[in-house]
Amino acid sequence: MSLLVTGSIAIDTVKTPYGVSENCIGGSAVYFSMAASFFTPVRLVGVVGSDCPFDLAEVFADRDVDLTGLEVRRHSKTFRWKGTYGDNMNDRRTDYLELNVLAEAPPTVPAEYKDSRYVFLANTAPALQLQLLEQIEPGVFAAADTMNCWIENNRDDLKRLLKKIGCLIINEDEARMLADEHNLIRAAEKVLDTGPSVVIIKKGESGSMMCNADGERFILPAFPAAEVKDPTGAGDSFAGGLMGYLAQVGQTDYESLKTAIAYGTVTASFTIADFSLQGLTSIDKTDIEKRFETLRKLTRF
Ligand code: AMP
């Protein structure tokens, strides 16, 4: 079934103990699309400035990613982000964030995308996420991600967004910040009270947790990856694998969500093995299936 994503398309500079990757392609919508395209065709809605050094058509050349919704905006500048990871690879500092086009009007959803049944609002300004969702026909399965800067600076927009989505996929520190609650189960319950019927919390190398409005809980460890060079995009790839699988099977029930979390987990384990998109571009679907089976064996008892 049709899967639409909107989010950032970025010029990233990333520093980890394994090296520096300067001015490489990144952005939440880019990682998401690359990850989800292992499972289902993806429709990308995003905007870059005329300074964008990347040819997105080339980036996604051998993937089923439709770029009709990509806008190159004249006289605007592409979103830029720089992050540095500490020795333990869990702590990440944002060195700079230049919103540029993300602070402007949202890109338009092409008419032929309006019937999309699965929508992922990857990290970008919550006002843009809201405006995008308003352009889609009702009845979609809408999931969203957000992060600290939006929780701090755009909380009202975010509250409005939470009322309109079915699922929030968020990392643990941001869940605590959003709910103003340290305990993660209570934080998830507080978020569930504000709108979404499912909350999925990403906990980095500690795995993930799902809580729903019916009181069901599911936890899964991360895939035990031996190679970790650059965790950037892990969260977006997790969401991409998860939403890609849901759109592929056309289901959003609790059991399908559990399997989707496992696919999200293994997809993200490839992203972190290398800088930028290289961890995802150097594998095929068979590699994902092999790790999925390994994760299944590792967690069965
Ligand atoms: P993740 O590691 O999954 O959190 O995603 C990292 C990607 O998100 C990077 O490629 C960044 O360009 C992008 N990013 C960082 N901060 C933001 C933000 N505030 N809004 C949108 N995208 C962001």
PDB file of C-alpha atoms and ligand atoms in Angstrom:
ATOM      1  CA  MET A   1       0.000   0.000   0.000  1.00  0.00           C
ATOM      2  CA  SER A   2       1.125   3.559  -0.655  1.00  0.00           C
ATOM      3  CA  LEU A   3       3.556   5.042   1.879  1.00  0.00           C
ATOM      4  CA  LEU A   4       4.221   8.777   1.988  1.00  0.00           C
ATOM      5  CA  VAL A   5       6.942  10.466   4.012  1.00  0.00           C
ATOM      6  CA  THR A   6       7.797  14.041   4.723  1.00  0.00           C
ATOM      7  CA  GLY A   7      10.700  15.287   6.820  1.00  0.00           C
ATOM      8  CA  SER A   8      14.081  16.887   6.471  1.00  0.00           C
ATOM      9  CA  ILE A   9      16.527  16.538   3.583  1.00  0.00           C
ATOM     10  CA  ALA A  10      19.842  17.650   4.991  1.00  0.00           C
ATOM     11  CA  ILE A  11      23.438  18.536   4.420  1.00  0.00           C
ATOM     12  CA  ASP A  12      24.984  16.774   7.425  1.00  0.00           C
ATOM     13  CA  THR A  13      28.382  16.953   9.036  1.00  0.00           C
ATOM     14  CA  VAL A  14      28.898  14.116  11.474  1.00  0.00           C
ATOM     15  CA  LYS A  15      31.810  13.461  13.810  1.00  0.00           C
ATOM     16  CA  THR A  16      32.185  10.132  15.608  1.00  0.00           C
ATOM     17  CA  PRO A  17      35.212   8.440  17.227  1.00  0.00           C
ATOM     18  CA  TYR A  18      35.627   6.677  13.832  1.00  0.00           C
ATOM     19  CA  GLY A  19      35.994   9.808  11.740  1.00  0.00           C
ATOM     20  CA  VAL A  20      34.279  12.827  10.243  1.00  0.00           C
ATOM     21  CA  SER A  21      31.856  12.898   7.352  1.00  0.00           C
ATOM     22  CA  GLU A  22      31.512  16.429   6.038  1.00  0.00           C
ATOM     23  CA  ASN A  23      28.600  17.813   4.035  1.00  0.00           C
ATOM     24  CA  CYS A  24      27.144  14.388   3.372  1.00  0.00           C
ATOM     25  CA  ILE A  25      23.563  13.596   2.530  1.00  0.00           C
ATOM     26  CA  GLY A  26      21.261  13.128   5.511  1.00  0.00           C
ATOM     27  CA  GLY A  27      17.914  14.189   6.841  1.00  0.00           C
ATOM     28  CA  SER A  28      15.083  12.285   8.441  1.00  0.00           C
ATOM     29  CA  ALA A  29      13.088  11.813   5.222  1.00  0.00           C
ATOM     30  CA  VAL A  30      16.151  10.596   3.323  1.00  0.00           C
ATOM     31  CA  TYR A  31      17.111   7.890   5.844  1.00  0.00           C
ATOM     32  CA  PHE A  32      13.448   6.922   6.202  1.00  0.00           C
ATOM     33  CA  SER A  33      12.921   6.584   2.435  1.00  0.00           C
ATOM     34  CA  MET A  34      16.060   4.534   1.910  1.00  0.00           C
ATOM     35  CA  ALA A  35      15.072   2.166   4.739  1.00  0.00           C
ATOM     36  CA  ALA A  36      11.381   1.866   3.816  1.00  0.00           C
ATOM     37  CA  SER A  37      12.177   1.215   0.147  1.00  0.00           C
ATOM     38  CA  PHE A  38      13.398  -2.293   1.060  1.00  0.00           C
ATOM     39  CA  PHE A  39       9.755  -3.110   1.795  1.00  0.00           C
ATOM     40  CA  THR A  40       7.460  -0.966  -0.325  1.00  0.00           C
ATOM     41  CA  PRO A  41       7.429   1.945  -2.804  1.00  0.00           C
ATOM     42  CA  VAL A  42       7.885   5.317  -1.100  1.00  0.00           C
ATOM     43  CA  ARG A  43       6.540   8.761  -1.991  1.00  0.00           C
ATOM     44  CA  LEU A  44       8.827  11.492  -0.687  1.00  0.00           C
ATOM     45  CA  VAL A  45       7.599  15.033  -0.004  1.00  0.00           C
ATOM     46  CA  GLY A  46      10.384  17.418   0.930  1.00  0.00           C
ATOM     47  CA  VAL A  47      12.087  20.661   0.095  1.00  0.00           C
ATOM     48  CA  VAL A  48      15.694  21.697  -0.455  1.00  0.00           C
ATOM     49  CA  GLY A  49      17.252  25.015  -1.386  1.00  0.00           C
ATOM     50  CA  SER A  50      18.952  25.817  -4.674  1.00  0.00           C
ATOM     51  CA  ASP A  51      22.290  25.243  -2.896  1.00  0.00           C
ATOM     52  CA  CYS A  52      21.569  21.515  -2.464  1.00  0.00           C
ATOM     53  CA  PRO A  53      24.652  19.637  -3.702  1.00  0.00           C
ATOM     54  CA  PHE A  54      22.919  16.258  -3.982  1.00  0.00           C
ATOM     55  CA  ASP A  55      21.059  14.777  -6.913  1.00  0.00           C
ATOM     56  CA  LEU A  56      18.263  12.928  -5.102  1.00  0.00           C
ATOM     57  CA  ALA A  57      17.335  11.074  -8.302  1.00  0.00           C
ATOM     58  CA  GLU A  58      20.834   9.618  -8.308  1.00  0.00           C
ATOM     59  CA  VAL A  59      20.772   8.867  -4.564  1.00  0.00           C
ATOM     60  CA  PHE A  60      17.596   6.800  -5.013  1.00  0.00           C
ATOM     61  CA  ALA A  61      18.441   5.572  -8.522  1.00  0.00           C
ATOM     62  CA  ASP A  62      17.957   1.860  -7.821  1.00  0.00           C
ATOM     63  CA  ARG A  63      15.159   2.316  -5.255  1.00  0.00           C
ATOM     64  CA  ASP A  64      11.414   2.647  -5.690  1.00  0.00           C
ATOM     65  CA  VAL A  65      11.286   6.174  -4.256  1.00  0.00           C
ATOM     66  CA  ASP A  66       9.016   8.614  -6.083  1.00  0.00           C
ATOM     67  CA  LEU A  67      10.440  12.143  -6.055  1.00  0.00           C
ATOM     68  CA  THR A  68       7.477  13.982  -7.629  1.00  0.00           C
ATOM     69  CA  GLY A  69       7.000  15.610  -4.206  1.00  0.00           C
ATOM     70  CA  LEU A  70      10.553  16.981  -4.046  1.00  0.00           C
ATOM     71  CA  GLU A  71      10.722  20.769  -4.355  1.00  0.00           C
ATOM     72  CA  VAL A  72      13.920  22.651  -5.115  1.00  0.00           C
ATOM     73  CA  ARG A  73      13.176  26.152  -3.842  1.00  0.00           C
ATOM     74  CA  ARG A  74      14.958  29.022  -5.534  1.00  0.00           C
ATOM     75  CA  HIS A  75      16.532  31.656  -3.261  1.00  0.00           C
ATOM     76  CA  SER A  76      16.267  29.301  -0.262  1.00  0.00           C
ATOM     77  CA  LYS A  77      18.917  27.295   1.532  1.00  0.00           C
ATOM     78  CA  THR A  78      18.944  23.599   2.382  1.00  0.00           C
ATOM     79  CA  PHE A  79      18.608  22.477   6.010  1.00  0.00           C
ATOM     80  CA  ARG A  80      21.994  21.827   7.627  1.00  0.00           C
ATOM     81  CA  TRP A  81      22.876  19.828  10.712  1.00  0.00           C
ATOM     82  CA  LYS A  82      26.130  18.995  12.466  1.00  0.00           C
ATOM     83  CA  GLY A  83      26.370  16.417  15.225  1.00  0.00           C
ATOM     84  CA  THR A  84      29.183  14.962  17.333  1.00  0.00           C
ATOM     85  CA  TYR A  85      29.073  11.616  19.130  1.00  0.00           C
ATOM     86  CA  GLY A  86      30.938  10.866  22.357  1.00  0.00           C
ATOM     87  CA  ASP A  87      33.104   7.778  22.890  1.00  0.00           C
ATOM     88  CA  ASN A  88      30.166   5.608  23.959  1.00  0.00           C
ATOM     89  CA  MET A  89      28.334   6.475  20.677  1.00  0.00           C
ATOM     90  CA  ASN A  90      25.096   7.060  22.589  1.00  0.00           C
ATOM     91  CA  ASP A  91      25.499  10.694  23.560  1.00  0.00           C
ATOM     92  CA  ARG A  92      25.049  13.055  20.663  1.00  0.00           C
ATOM     93  CA  ARG A  93      25.620  16.783  20.717  1.00  0.00           C
ATOM     94  CA  THR A  94      24.073  19.023  18.077  1.00  0.00           C
ATOM     95  CA  ASP A  95      26.822  21.471  17.103  1.00  0.00           C
ATOM     96  CA  TYR A  96      24.635  23.512  14.802  1.00  0.00           C
ATOM     97  CA  LEU A  97      21.216  23.403  13.236  1.00  0.00           C
ATOM     98  CA  GLU A  98      20.384  25.730  10.361  1.00  0.00           C
ATOM     99  CA  LEU A  99      16.677  25.338   9.676  1.00  0.00           C
ATOM    100  CA  ASN A 100      16.681  27.361   6.429  1.00  0.00           C
ATOM    101  CA  VAL A 101      13.857  25.880   4.245  1.00  0.00           C
ATOM    102  CA  LEU A 102      12.396  24.041   7.250  1.00  0.00           C
ATOM    103  CA  ALA A 103      11.414  27.420   8.706  1.00  0.00           C
ATOM    104  CA  GLU A 104       9.529  28.343   5.532  1.00  0.00           C
ATOM    105  CA  ALA A 105       6.257  27.197   3.919  1.00  0.00           C
ATOM    106  CA  PRO A 106       5.770  23.423   3.624  1.00  0.00           C
ATOM    107  CA  PRO A 107       6.200  21.635   0.312  1.00  0.00           C
ATOM    108  CA  THR A 108       2.985  20.808  -1.532  1.00  0.00           C
ATOM    109  CA  VAL A 109       1.686  17.257  -1.620  1.00  0.00           C
ATOM    110  CA  PRO A 110       1.251  16.264  -5.300  1.00  0.00           C
ATOM    111  CA  ALA A 111      -2.371  15.445  -6.218  1.00  0.00           C
ATOM    112  CA  GLU A 112      -1.445  11.848  -7.031  1.00  0.00           C
ATOM    113  CA  TYR A 113      -0.079  11.327  -3.480  1.00  0.00           C
ATOM    114  CA  LYS A 114      -3.284  12.370  -1.701  1.00  0.00           C
ATOM    115  CA  ASP A 115      -4.644   8.831  -1.605  1.00  0.00           C
ATOM    116  CA  SER A 116      -1.629   7.549   0.394  1.00  0.00           C
ATOM    117  CA  ARG A 117      -2.798   5.148   3.137  1.00  0.00           C
ATOM    118  CA  TYR A 118       0.366   5.200   5.273  1.00  0.00           C
ATOM    119  CA  VAL A 119       1.986   8.489   6.208  1.00  0.00           C
ATOM    120  CA  PHE A 120       5.164   9.097   8.161  1.00  0.00           C
ATOM    121  CA  LEU A 121       5.855  12.590   9.422  1.00  0.00           C
ATOM    122  CA  ALA A 122       9.594  12.317   9.996  1.00  0.00           C
ATOM    123  CA  ASN A 123      11.438  14.904  11.997  1.00  0.00           C
ATOM    124  CA  THR A 124      10.751  18.433  10.847  1.00  0.00           C
ATOM    125  CA  ALA A 125       8.878  21.454  12.224  1.00  0.00           C
ATOM    126  CA  PRO A 126       5.557  20.225  13.712  1.00  0.00           C
ATOM    127  CA  ALA A 127       3.713  22.990  11.824  1.00  0.00           C
ATOM    128  CA  LEU A 128       4.974  21.484   8.562  1.00  0.00           C
ATOM    129  CA  GLN A 129       4.015  17.985   9.724  1.00  0.00           C
ATOM    130  CA  LEU A 130       0.495  19.223  10.501  1.00  0.00           C
ATOM    131  CA  GLN A 131       0.111  21.091   7.224  1.00  0.00           C
ATOM    132  CA  LEU A 132       1.234  18.045   5.306  1.00  0.00           C
ATOM    133  CA  LEU A 133      -1.239  15.762   7.054  1.00  0.00           C
ATOM    134  CA  GLU A 134      -4.053  18.207   6.303  1.00  0.00           C
ATOM    135  CA  GLN A 135      -3.351  17.767   2.582  1.00  0.00           C
ATOM    136  CA  ILE A 136      -3.970  13.988   2.697  1.00  0.00           C
ATOM    137  CA  GLU A 137      -7.363  12.298   2.450  1.00  0.00           C
ATOM    138  CA  PRO A 138      -8.683  11.190   5.874  1.00  0.00           C
ATOM    139  CA  GLY A 139      -8.462   7.624   7.171  1.00  0.00           C
ATOM    140  CA  VAL A 140      -4.701   7.169   6.862  1.00  0.00           C
ATOM    141  CA  PHE A 141      -2.409   5.424   9.340  1.00  0.00           C
ATOM    142  CA  ALA A 142      -0.325   8.430  10.361  1.00  0.00           C
ATOM    143  CA  ALA A 143       2.818   8.107  12.471  1.00  0.00           C
ATOM    144  CA  ALA A 144       5.227  10.861  13.480  1.00  0.00           C
ATOM    145  CA  ASP A 145       8.611  11.434  15.075  1.00  0.00           C
ATOM    146  CA  THR A 146       9.835  14.548  16.815  1.00  0.00           C
ATOM    147  CA  MET A 147      12.902  15.728  18.710  1.00  0.00           C
ATOM    148  CA  ASN A 148      14.126  17.942  21.520  1.00  0.00           C
ATOM    149  CA  CYS A 149      14.318  21.237  19.619  1.00  0.00           C
ATOM    150  CA  TRP A 150      10.686  20.972  18.508  1.00  0.00           C
ATOM    151  CA  ILE A 151       9.490  19.910  21.977  1.00  0.00           C
ATOM    152  CA  GLU A 152      11.295  22.917  23.487  1.00  0.00           C
ATOM    153  CA  ASN A 153      10.373  25.543  20.914  1.00  0.00           C
ATOM    154  CA  ASN A 154       7.160  24.398  19.174  1.00  0.00           C
ATOM    155  CA  ARG A 155       5.213  22.576  21.886  1.00  0.00           C
ATOM    156  CA  ASP A 156       1.795  24.003  20.934  1.00  0.00           C
ATOM    157  CA  ASP A 157       2.110  22.883  17.306  1.00  0.00           C
ATOM    158  CA  LEU A 158       3.257  19.511  18.557  1.00  0.00           C
ATOM    159  CA  LYS A 159       0.229  19.149  20.853  1.00  0.00           C
ATOM    160  CA  ARG A 160      -2.051  19.844  17.887  1.00  0.00           C
ATOM    161  CA  LEU A 161      -0.170  17.253  15.837  1.00  0.00           C
ATOM    162  CA  LEU A 162      -0.464  14.578  18.547  1.00  0.00           C
ATOM    163  CA  LYS A 163      -4.260  14.834  18.398  1.00  0.00           C
ATOM    164  CA  LYS A 164      -4.184  13.957  14.681  1.00  0.00           C
ATOM    165  CA  ILE A 165      -1.820  10.958  14.539  1.00  0.00           C
ATOM    166  CA  GLY A 166      -2.302   7.292  15.386  1.00  0.00           C
ATOM    167  CA  CYS A 167       1.291   6.509  16.356  1.00  0.00           C
ATOM    168  CA  LEU A 168       4.227   8.430  17.811  1.00  0.00           C
ATOM    169  CA  ILE A 169       7.741   7.014  17.337  1.00  0.00           C
ATOM    170  CA  ILE A 170      10.096   8.906  19.598  1.00  0.00           C
ATOM    171  CA  ASN A 171      13.374   8.365  21.447  1.00  0.00           C
ATOM    172  CA  GLU A 172      13.505   7.867  25.187  1.00  0.00           C
ATOM    173  CA  ASP A 173      14.914  11.261  26.242  1.00  0.00           C
ATOM    174  CA  GLU A 174      12.379  13.025  24.064  1.00  0.00           C
ATOM    175  CA  ALA A 175       9.533  10.923  25.473  1.00  0.00           C
ATOM    176  CA  ARG A 176      10.603  11.970  28.972  1.00  0.00           C
ATOM    177  CA  MET A 177      10.862  15.603  27.901  1.00  0.00           C
ATOM    178  CA  LEU A 178       7.506  15.596  26.119  1.00  0.00           C
ATOM    179  CA  ALA A 179       5.653  13.962  29.022  1.00  0.00           C
ATOM    180  CA  ASP A 180       7.691  15.695  31.739  1.00  0.00           C
ATOM    181  CA  GLU A 181       8.027  12.280  33.361  1.00  0.00           C
ATOM    182  CA  HIS A 182      11.189  10.245  33.970  1.00  0.00           C
ATOM    183  CA  ASN A 183       9.618   6.775  34.142  1.00  0.00           C
ATOM    184  CA  LEU A 184       9.237   5.594  30.543  1.00  0.00           C
ATOM    185  CA  ILE A 185       6.032   3.577  31.038  1.00  0.00           C
ATOM    186  CA  ARG A 186       4.346   6.525  32.726  1.00  0.00           C
ATOM    187  CA  ALA A 187       5.761   8.859  30.064  1.00  0.00           C
ATOM    188  CA  ALA A 188       4.253   6.655  27.324  1.00  0.00           C
ATOM    189  CA  GLU A 189       0.902   6.593  29.138  1.00  0.00           C
ATOM    190  CA  LYS A 190       0.903  10.370  29.427  1.00  0.00           C
ATOM    191  CA  VAL A 191       1.605  10.700  25.698  1.00  0.00           C
ATOM    192  CA  LEU A 192      -1.172   8.190  24.904  1.00  0.00           C
ATOM    193  CA  ASP A 193      -3.558  10.451  26.841  1.00  0.00           C
ATOM    194  CA  THR A 194      -2.775  13.317  24.441  1.00  0.00           C
ATOM    195  CA  GLY A 195      -3.906  11.604  21.219  1.00  0.00           C
ATOM    196  CA  PRO A 196      -1.992   8.730  19.603  1.00  0.00           C
ATOM    197  CA  SER A 197      -3.222   5.191  20.253  1.00  0.00           C
ATOM    198  CA  VAL A 198       0.293   3.710  19.953  1.00  0.00           C
ATOM    199  CA  VAL A 199       3.590   5.064  21.286  1.00  0.00           C
ATOM    200  CA  ILE A 200       6.870   3.427  20.261  1.00  0.00           C
ATOM    201  CA  ILE A 201       9.907   4.507  22.246  1.00  0.00           C
ATOM    202  CA  LYS A 202      13.387   4.054  20.776  1.00  0.00           C
ATOM    203  CA  LYS A 203      16.096   3.364  23.336  1.00  0.00           C
ATOM    204  CA  GLY A 204      19.221   3.193  21.150  1.00  0.00           C
ATOM    205  CA  GLU A 205      21.356   0.154  21.946  1.00  0.00           C
ATOM    206  CA  SER A 206      18.787  -0.841  24.610  1.00  0.00           C
ATOM    207  CA  GLY A 207      16.161  -1.556  21.969  1.00  0.00           C
ATOM    208  CA  SER A 208      12.601  -0.295  21.876  1.00  0.00           C
ATOM    209  CA  MET A 209       9.261  -0.449  23.624  1.00  0.00           C
ATOM    210  CA  MET A 210       5.678  -0.178  22.390  1.00  0.00           C
ATOM    211  CA  CYS A 211       2.684   0.833  24.534  1.00  0.00           C
ATOM    212  CA  ASN A 212      -0.851   1.140  23.242  1.00  0.00           C
ATOM    213  CA  ALA A 213      -4.104   2.612  24.478  1.00  0.00           C
ATOM    214  CA  ASP A 214      -5.441  -0.910  25.266  1.00  0.00           C
ATOM    215  CA  GLY A 215      -2.705  -1.304  27.894  1.00  0.00           C
ATOM    216  CA  GLU A 216      -0.610  -3.758  25.824  1.00  0.00           C
ATOM    217  CA  ARG A 217       3.189  -3.549  26.094  1.00  0.00           C
ATOM    218  CA  PHE A 218       5.958  -4.972  23.883  1.00  0.00           C
ATOM    219  CA  ILE A 219       9.731  -4.739  24.248  1.00  0.00           C
ATOM    220  CA  LEU A 220      12.509  -5.808  21.886  1.00  0.00           C
ATOM    221  CA  PRO A 221      16.305  -5.513  22.272  1.00  0.00           C
ATOM    222  CA  ALA A 222      18.414  -3.856  19.605  1.00  0.00           C
ATOM    223  CA  PHE A 223      20.170  -6.148  17.134  1.00  0.00           C
ATOM    224  CA  PRO A 224      23.601  -6.866  18.702  1.00  0.00           C
ATOM    225  CA  ALA A 225      25.675  -5.161  15.998  1.00  0.00           C
ATOM    226  CA  ALA A 226      29.448  -5.566  16.146  1.00  0.00           C
ATOM    227  CA  GLU A 227      30.065  -2.651  13.796  1.00  0.00           C
ATOM    228  CA  VAL A 228      28.950   0.823  14.845  1.00  0.00           C
ATOM    229  CA  LYS A 229      30.608   3.749  13.083  1.00  0.00           C
ATOM    230  CA  ASP A 230      27.873   6.381  12.877  1.00  0.00           C
ATOM    231  CA  PRO A 231      24.474   6.114  14.610  1.00  0.00           C
ATOM    232  CA  THR A 232      23.020   9.041  12.620  1.00  0.00           C
ATOM    233  CA  GLY A 233      19.736   8.098  11.007  1.00  0.00           C
ATOM    234  CA  ALA A 234      19.203   5.001  13.145  1.00  0.00           C
ATOM    235  CA  GLY A 235      15.883   6.354  14.436  1.00  0.00           C
ATOM    236  CA  ASP A 236      14.663   7.276  10.953  1.00  0.00           C
ATOM    237  CA  SER A 237      15.760   3.912   9.554  1.00  0.00           C
ATOM    238  CA  PHE A 238      13.954   2.153  12.413  1.00  0.00           C
ATOM    239  CA  ALA A 239      10.805   4.065  11.480  1.00  0.00           C
ATOM    240  CA  GLY A 240      11.417   3.349   7.780  1.00  0.00           C
ATOM    241  CA  GLY A 241      11.698  -0.412   8.294  1.00  0.00           C
ATOM    242  CA  LEU A 242       8.676  -0.365  10.602  1.00  0.00           C
ATOM    243  CA  MET A 243       6.370   1.711   8.383  1.00  0.00           C
ATOM    244  CA  GLY A 244       7.688   0.046   5.222  1.00  0.00           C
ATOM    245  CA  TYR A 245       6.707  -3.356   6.575  1.00  0.00           C
ATOM    246  CA  LEU A 246       3.243  -2.138   7.698  1.00  0.00           C
ATOM    247  CA  ALA A 247       2.574  -0.617   4.273  1.00  0.00           C
ATOM    248  CA  GLN A 248       3.845  -3.798   2.583  1.00  0.00           C
ATOM    249  CA  VAL A 249       1.427  -6.055   4.508  1.00  0.00           C
ATOM    250  CA  GLY A 250      -1.370  -3.450   4.648  1.00  0.00           C
ATOM    251  CA  GLN A 251      -1.989  -4.090   8.368  1.00  0.00           C
ATOM    252  CA  THR A 252      -1.630  -2.040  11.565  1.00  0.00           C
ATOM    253  CA  ASP A 253      -2.909  -4.480  14.193  1.00  0.00           C
ATOM    254  CA  TYR A 254      -0.864  -5.180  17.319  1.00  0.00           C
ATOM    255  CA  GLU A 255       0.793  -8.399  16.005  1.00  0.00           C
ATOM    256  CA  SER A 256       1.809  -6.672  12.750  1.00  0.00           C
ATOM    257  CA  LEU A 257       3.220  -3.761  14.751  1.00  0.00           C
ATOM    258  CA  LYS A 258       5.379  -6.202  16.744  1.00  0.00           C
ATOM    259  CA  THR A 259       6.821  -7.707  13.541  1.00  0.00           C
ATOM    260  CA  ALA A 260       7.238  -4.187  12.127  1.00  0.00           C
ATOM    261  CA  ILE A 261       9.305  -3.197  15.180  1.00  0.00           C
ATOM    262  CA  ALA A 262      11.590  -6.187  14.553  1.00  0.00           C
ATOM    263  CA  TYR A 263      12.064  -5.124  10.909  1.00  0.00           C
ATOM    264  CA  GLY A 264      12.723  -1.536  12.041  1.00  0.00           C
ATOM    265  CA  THR A 265      15.310  -2.814  14.503  1.00  0.00           C
ATOM    266  CA  VAL A 266      17.298  -4.837  11.980  1.00  0.00           C
ATOM    267  CA  THR A 267      17.101  -2.131   9.296  1.00  0.00           C
ATOM    268  CA  ALA A 268      18.571   0.413  11.746  1.00  0.00           C
ATOM    269  CA  SER A 269      21.373  -2.017  12.639  1.00  0.00           C
ATOM    270  CA  PHE A 270      22.710  -1.661   9.081  1.00  0.00           C
ATOM    271  CA  THR A 271      22.523   2.157   9.067  1.00  0.00           C
ATOM    272  CA  ILE A 272      24.867   2.497  12.036  1.00  0.00           C
ATOM    273  CA  ALA A 273      27.586   0.332  10.480  1.00  0.00           C
ATOM    274  CA  ASP A 274      28.826   3.178   8.277  1.00  0.00           C
ATOM    275  CA  PHE A 275      28.600   6.941   7.675  1.00  0.00           C
ATOM    276  CA  SER A 276      25.661   8.628   5.963  1.00  0.00           C
ATOM    277  CA  LEU A 277      23.610   6.244   3.779  1.00  0.00           C
ATOM    278  CA  GLN A 278      26.423   3.788   3.072  1.00  0.00           C
ATOM    279  CA  GLY A 279      25.251   1.232   5.635  1.00  0.00           C
ATOM    280  CA  LEU A 280      21.910   1.000   3.815  1.00  0.00           C
ATOM    281  CA  THR A 281      23.115   1.259   0.235  1.00  0.00           C
ATOM    282  CA  SER A 282      25.595  -1.600   0.611  1.00  0.00           C
ATOM    283  CA  ILE A 283      23.003  -4.264   1.523  1.00  0.00           C
ATOM    284  CA  ASP A 284      19.972  -5.912  -0.028  1.00  0.00           C
ATOM    285  CA  LYS A 285      16.697  -7.309   1.319  1.00  0.00           C
ATOM    286  CA  THR A 286      18.266 -10.747   1.906  1.00  0.00           C
ATOM    287  CA  ASP A 287      20.631  -9.206   4.478  1.00  0.00           C
ATOM    288  CA  ILE A 288      17.632  -7.723   6.303  1.00  0.00           C
ATOM    289  CA  GLU A 289      15.789 -11.063   6.271  1.00  0.00           C
ATOM    290  CA  LYS A 290      18.860 -12.901   7.626  1.00  0.00           C
ATOM    291  CA  ARG A 291      19.199 -10.499  10.561  1.00  0.00           C
ATOM    292  CA  PHE A 292      15.441 -10.642  11.154  1.00  0.00           C
ATOM    293  CA  GLU A 293      15.696 -14.439  11.580  1.00  0.00           C
ATOM    294  CA  THR A 294      18.759 -14.048  13.831  1.00  0.00           C
ATOM    295  CA  LEU A 295      16.925 -11.517  16.007  1.00  0.00           C
ATOM    296  CA  ARG A 296      13.967 -13.870  16.195  1.00  0.00           C
ATOM    297  CA  LYS A 297      16.214 -16.745  17.392  1.00  0.00           C
ATOM    298  CA  LEU A 298      18.018 -14.497  19.860  1.00  0.00           C
ATOM    299  CA  THR A 299      14.817 -13.335  21.523  1.00  0.00           C
ATOM    300  CA  ARG A 300      12.923 -16.642  21.626  1.00  0.00           C
ATOM    301  CA  PHE A 301      12.968 -18.539  24.952  1.00  0.00           C
TER     302      PHE A 301
HETATM  303  P1  AMP B   1      18.356  10.342  13.806  1.00  0.00           P
HETATM  304  O1  AMP B   1      19.789   9.951  14.061  1.00  0.00           O
HETATM  305  O2  AMP B   1      17.483   9.192  13.405  1.00  0.00           O
HETATM  306  O3  AMP B   1      17.801  11.156  14.917  1.00  0.00           O
HETATM  307  O4  AMP B   1      18.350  11.290  12.529  1.00  0.00           O
HETATM  308  C1  AMP B   1      19.420  12.130  12.201  1.00  0.00           C
HETATM  309  C2  AMP B   1      19.058  12.952  10.967  1.00  0.00           C
HETATM  310  O5  AMP B   1      18.036  13.899  11.334  1.00  0.00           O
HETATM  311  C3  AMP B   1      20.217  13.742  10.433  1.00  0.00           C
HETATM  312  O6  AMP B   1      20.468  13.334   9.103  1.00  0.00           O
HETATM  313  C4  AMP B   1      19.804  15.205  10.521  1.00  0.00           C
HETATM  314  O7  AMP B   1      20.023  15.916   9.329  1.00  0.00           O
HETATM  315  C5  AMP B   1      18.330  15.163  10.816  1.00  0.00           C
HETATM  316  N1  AMP B   1      17.953  16.149  11.840  1.00  0.00           N
HETATM  317  C6  AMP B   1      18.675  16.559  12.917  1.00  0.00           C
HETATM  318  N2  AMP B   1      17.999  17.487  13.625  1.00  0.00           N
HETATM  319  C7  AMP B   1      16.809  17.676  12.981  1.00  0.00           C
HETATM  320  C8  AMP B   1      15.656  18.502  13.207  1.00  0.00           C
HETATM  321  N3  AMP B   1      15.579  19.331  14.257  1.00  0.00           N
HETATM  322  N4  AMP B   1      14.630  18.417  12.340  1.00  0.00           N
HETATM  323  C9  AMP B   1      14.689  17.586  11.293  1.00  0.00           C
HETATM  324  N5  AMP B   1      15.724  16.785  11.017  1.00  0.00           N
HETATM  325  C10 AMP B   1      16.792  16.808  11.838  1.00  0.00           C
END
